[in-house]
Amino acid sequence: MLTIYDSTPTLVYCLVVATVLGAALGSFLNCTAWRYVHGGTALRGRSVCPSCGHVLGPGDLVPVISYLALRGKCRYCGTRIALRYMLTELAFALVTVLCLLRFDLTALCLRNWIFLGCLFLLTLTDLEDCVIPDSSLVIAAAVWVLTLPLLWNGWGDAAARVLTGLVAGGALLGLSLLMDRILGRESLGGGDIKLFAVVGLYLGPVATLFAVLLSCILGLAFAAVARRGSGKPFPFGPSIAVSACVMLLWGMPLVNWYMGLF
């Protein structure tokens, strides 16, 4: 079986490839999120400067390097480019490297990498416009189903994950309806509920439960920071995505550590 841990040169080579690939996909996901929020599509049209509308060339689109070379400014109009562009590229490069280190060169690594990409995309759109694209959830669910034969672990495991998704989504829907009635306003968006249902497929029962608890803690922390800063409410989707990412990469060690406290 091919593994990144065969030798040090192999490990270094795979990590470099993962870094470059992750940065490139991070750039694509950032572009996709921006276009989704602003009514565009990632599959049509050339990339343009958001300020002057000039079509960007290949030299303007090299992840991280172009931003640094241009000193964070548009080559054509000189407008400063948001630091978010480089940070998202670096962030998903890191996510890709962590995914490779955790799951090695396996079908599971590919499946989870795509799932992490979907989480990354919906985090960007939720932060930008408080919306979770259904397409990102459909892709994540479809990839889980399509890769099921390659990662088959028995009917019991598959049924448990499907049931976890249904229970997680259903329980949060019920809680949301109850809180809506008590508070007199929407407490949890439909996208958040559907996201938890998809997370259940990937994490299974125990890790999903911990993801729910962790997302609530992160949600409160992010909301407190946001209120002190801009005063605007902070969407819940990023908290769910970060929690799912943490549990996907380090779920069992965290669960074992927590249970060991008792």
Coordinates of C-alpha atoms in Angstrom, one line a residue:
M1 CA 0.0 0.0 0.0
L2 CA 1.3 3.4 -1.0
T3 CA 1.8 5.7 2.0
I4 CA 3.3 9.1 2.5
Y5 CA 5.4 7.7 5.4
D6 CA 7.4 5.3 3.2
S7 CA 10.4 7.7 3.4
T8 CA 11.3 11.3 4.3
P9 CA 11.6 12.4 0.6
T10 CA 8.1 10.9 -0.1
L11 CA 6.6 12.6 2.9
V12 CA 8.1 16.0 2.0
Y13 CA 7.1 15.7 -1.7
C14 CA 3.5 14.8 -0.7
L15 CA 3.3 17.7 1.8
V16 CA 4.5 20.2 -0.8
V17 CA 2.0 18.9 -3.4
A18 CA -0.8 19.0 -0.7
T19 CA 0.2 22.6 0.2
V20 CA 0.1 23.8 -3.4
L21 CA -3.1 21.9 -4.2
G22 CA -4.8 23.2 -1.0
A23 CA -3.8 26.8 -1.7
A24 CA -5.2 26.5 -5.3
L25 CA -8.5 25.0 -4.1
G26 CA -8.7 27.6 -1.3
S27 CA -8.4 30.3 -4.0
F28 CA -11.1 28.6 -6.0
L29 CA -13.4 28.2 -3.0
N30 CA -13.0 31.8 -2.1
C31 CA -13.8 32.9 -5.7
T32 CA -16.8 30.5 -5.7
A33 CA -18.1 31.9 -2.4
W34 CA -17.8 35.5 -3.6
R35 CA -19.6 34.8 -6.8
Y36 CA -22.3 32.8 -5.0
V37 CA -23.0 35.7 -2.7
H38 CA -22.9 38.3 -5.5
G39 CA -25.1 36.3 -7.9
G40 CA -22.4 34.7 -10.1
T41 CA -21.3 31.2 -10.8
A42 CA -17.9 29.6 -10.4
L43 CA -18.1 27.7 -13.7
R44 CA -18.5 30.6 -16.0
G45 CA -16.6 33.8 -16.6
R46 CA -13.1 34.9 -16.0
S47 CA -11.8 36.2 -12.6
V48 CA -11.9 40.0 -12.4
C49 CA -10.9 42.7 -9.9
P50 CA -13.8 43.4 -7.6
S51 CA -13.0 47.2 -7.8
C52 CA -12.2 48.0 -11.4
G53 CA -13.6 44.9 -13.2
H54 CA -10.4 44.2 -15.1
V55 CA -10.0 40.6 -16.2
L56 CA -7.1 39.0 -14.2
G57 CA -4.3 37.2 -15.9
P58 CA -2.5 34.0 -14.9
G59 CA 0.2 36.1 -13.1
D60 CA -2.5 37.6 -10.9
L61 CA -4.0 34.3 -9.8
V62 CA -1.1 32.4 -8.4
P63 CA -2.2 31.6 -4.8
V64 CA -0.3 33.5 -2.1
I65 CA 2.6 34.4 -4.4
S66 CA 0.6 36.9 -6.5
Y67 CA -0.8 38.6 -3.4
L68 CA 2.7 39.0 -2.0
A69 CA 4.3 40.0 -5.3
L70 CA 1.6 42.7 -5.9
R71 CA 1.9 43.8 -2.3
G72 CA -1.8 43.3 -1.8
K73 CA -2.9 45.6 -4.5
C74 CA -4.6 45.2 -7.9
R75 CA -2.1 45.4 -10.7
Y76 CA -4.5 47.5 -12.9
C77 CA -6.2 50.0 -10.6
G78 CA -4.0 49.9 -7.5
T79 CA -6.9 49.2 -5.1
R80 CA -5.9 47.3 -2.0
I81 CA -7.0 43.6 -2.1
A82 CA -8.6 42.2 1.0
L83 CA -6.2 40.2 3.1
R84 CA -8.9 37.5 3.2
Y85 CA -7.8 36.3 -0.2
M86 CA -4.4 35.2 0.9
L87 CA -5.6 34.0 4.3
T88 CA -8.2 31.7 2.8
E89 CA -5.6 30.2 0.5
L90 CA -3.2 29.6 3.4
A91 CA -6.0 28.3 5.6
F92 CA -7.1 25.6 3.2
A93 CA -3.5 24.7 2.4
L94 CA -3.1 23.9 6.1
V95 CA -6.4 22.0 6.1
T96 CA -5.3 19.9 3.2
V97 CA -1.9 19.1 4.8
L98 CA -3.6 18.1 8.1
C99 CA -6.1 15.9 6.2
L100 CA -3.3 14.2 4.3
L101 CA -1.2 13.6 7.5
R102 CA -4.3 12.2 9.3
F103 CA -5.7 9.9 6.6
D104 CA -2.7 9.2 4.3
L105 CA -3.1 8.4 0.6
T106 CA -6.4 6.7 0.9
A107 CA -10.0 7.0 -0.5
L108 CA -11.0 8.2 3.0
C109 CA -8.6 11.1 2.7
L110 CA -10.1 12.1 -0.6
R111 CA -13.6 11.8 0.7
N112 CA -12.9 13.8 3.8
W113 CA -10.9 16.4 1.8
I114 CA -13.9 17.1 -0.4
F115 CA -16.1 17.3 2.7
L116 CA -13.7 19.8 4.3
G117 CA -13.8 21.8 1.1
C118 CA -17.6 22.0 1.3
L119 CA -17.3 23.1 5.0
F120 CA -14.8 25.7 3.9
L121 CA -17.0 27.1 1.2
L122 CA -20.2 27.4 3.3
T123 CA -18.1 29.0 6.1
L124 CA -17.1 31.7 3.6
T125 CA -20.6 32.3 2.3
D126 CA -22.1 32.3 5.8
L127 CA -19.6 34.8 7.1
E128 CA -20.2 37.0 4.0
D129 CA -24.0 36.9 3.7
C130 CA -25.3 34.5 6.4
V131 CA -26.3 31.8 3.9
I132 CA -25.3 28.2 3.5
P133 CA -25.5 27.0 -0.1
D134 CA -27.6 23.8 -0.5
S135 CA -25.3 22.8 -3.3
S136 CA -22.4 22.4 -0.8
L137 CA -24.5 20.1 1.4
V138 CA -25.7 18.1 -1.6
I139 CA -22.1 17.6 -2.9
A140 CA -20.9 16.5 0.6
A141 CA -23.8 14.1 1.0
A142 CA -23.4 12.7 -2.6
V143 CA -19.7 12.2 -2.1
W144 CA -20.4 10.2 1.1
V145 CA -22.9 8.0 -0.7
L146 CA -20.7 7.5 -3.8
T147 CA -17.6 6.5 -1.8
L148 CA -19.5 4.2 0.5
P149 CA -18.6 1.1 -1.5
L150 CA -14.9 2.0 -1.3
L151 CA -15.1 2.5 2.4
W152 CA -17.6 -0.1 3.3
N153 CA -17.6 -0.9 7.0
G154 CA -20.8 -3.0 7.2
W155 CA -24.5 -2.2 7.1
G156 CA -24.5 -1.4 10.8
D157 CA -22.0 1.5 10.5
A158 CA -23.8 2.9 7.4
A159 CA -27.2 2.7 9.1
A160 CA -25.8 4.3 12.3
R161 CA -24.4 7.2 10.3
V162 CA -27.6 7.8 8.4
L163 CA -29.6 7.6 11.6
T164 CA -27.2 10.0 13.3
G165 CA -27.7 12.5 10.5
L166 CA -31.5 12.2 10.7
V167 CA -31.6 12.4 14.5
A168 CA -29.1 15.4 14.6
G169 CA -31.0 17.3 12.0
G170 CA -34.4 16.4 13.4
A171 CA -33.5 17.2 17.0
L172 CA -32.1 20.6 16.1
L173 CA -35.2 21.3 14.0
G174 CA -37.4 20.6 17.0
L175 CA -35.2 22.7 19.3
S176 CA -35.1 25.5 16.7
L177 CA -38.9 25.6 16.5
L178 CA -39.2 25.6 20.3
M179 CA -36.7 28.5 20.6
D180 CA -38.4 30.4 17.8
R181 CA -41.6 30.3 19.7
I182 CA -40.0 31.3 23.0
L183 CA -37.8 34.1 21.5
G184 CA -40.3 35.3 18.9
R185 CA -37.7 35.2 16.2
E186 CA -35.6 32.7 14.1
S187 CA -33.0 31.1 16.4
L188 CA -31.4 28.6 14.0
G189 CA -31.4 28.7 10.2
G190 CA -32.5 25.9 8.0
G191 CA -29.0 25.6 6.5
D192 CA -27.5 25.0 10.0
I193 CA -30.0 22.1 10.6
K194 CA -29.2 20.5 7.2
L195 CA -25.5 20.9 7.8
F196 CA -25.7 19.0 11.1
A197 CA -27.6 16.2 9.2
V198 CA -24.7 15.9 6.7
V199 CA -22.1 16.1 9.5
G200 CA -23.7 13.0 11.0
L201 CA -22.9 11.0 7.9
Y202 CA -19.2 11.7 8.2
L203 CA -18.7 11.7 11.9
G204 CA -21.0 9.0 13.2
P205 CA -23.0 9.0 16.5
V206 CA -20.3 9.8 19.2
A207 CA -18.2 12.3 17.3
T208 CA -21.4 14.1 16.1
L209 CA -22.6 14.5 19.6
F210 CA -19.3 16.0 20.6
A211 CA -19.4 18.2 17.5
V212 CA -22.8 19.6 18.6
L213 CA -21.4 20.4 22.0
L214 CA -18.2 22.0 20.6
S215 CA -20.1 24.0 18.1
C216 CA -22.3 25.5 20.8
I217 CA -19.3 26.5 22.8
L218 CA -17.6 28.0 19.8
G219 CA -20.8 29.7 18.7
L220 CA -21.1 31.5 22.1
A221 CA -17.4 32.5 22.0
F222 CA -17.6 33.8 18.4
A223 CA -20.8 35.7 19.1
A224 CA -19.3 37.3 22.2
V225 CA -16.3 38.5 20.2
A226 CA -18.5 39.7 17.3
R227 CA -20.8 41.7 19.6
R228 CA -17.8 43.5 21.2
G229 CA -16.4 44.2 17.7
S230 CA -19.0 45.1 15.1
G231 CA -22.0 44.5 17.2
K232 CA -23.5 42.3 14.5
P233 CA -24.7 38.8 15.1
F234 CA -22.3 36.0 14.2
P235 CA -23.6 33.2 12.0
F236 CA -23.7 29.7 13.5
G237 CA -22.5 27.9 10.3
P238 CA -18.7 28.6 10.9
S239 CA -18.9 27.2 14.4
I240 CA -20.5 24.0 13.1
A241 CA -17.9 23.7 10.3
V242 CA -14.9 24.2 12.6
S243 CA -16.3 21.7 15.1
A244 CA -16.9 19.1 12.4
C245 CA -13.4 19.7 11.1
V246 CA -11.9 19.2 14.5
M247 CA -13.8 16.1 15.2
L248 CA -13.1 14.7 11.7
L249 CA -9.3 15.1 12.2
W250 CA -8.9 14.5 15.9
G251 CA -12.3 13.1 17.0
M252 CA -11.4 9.8 18.7
P253 CA -8.3 11.2 20.6
L254 CA -10.5 14.0 21.9
V255 CA -13.3 11.7 22.9
N256 CA -10.9 9.3 24.6
W257 CA -9.3 12.2 26.4
Y258 CA -12.6 13.6 27.6
M259 CA -13.9 10.2 28.7
G260 CA -10.6 9.6 30.6
L261 CA -11.4 12.6 32.8
F262 CA -14.2 10.5 34.4

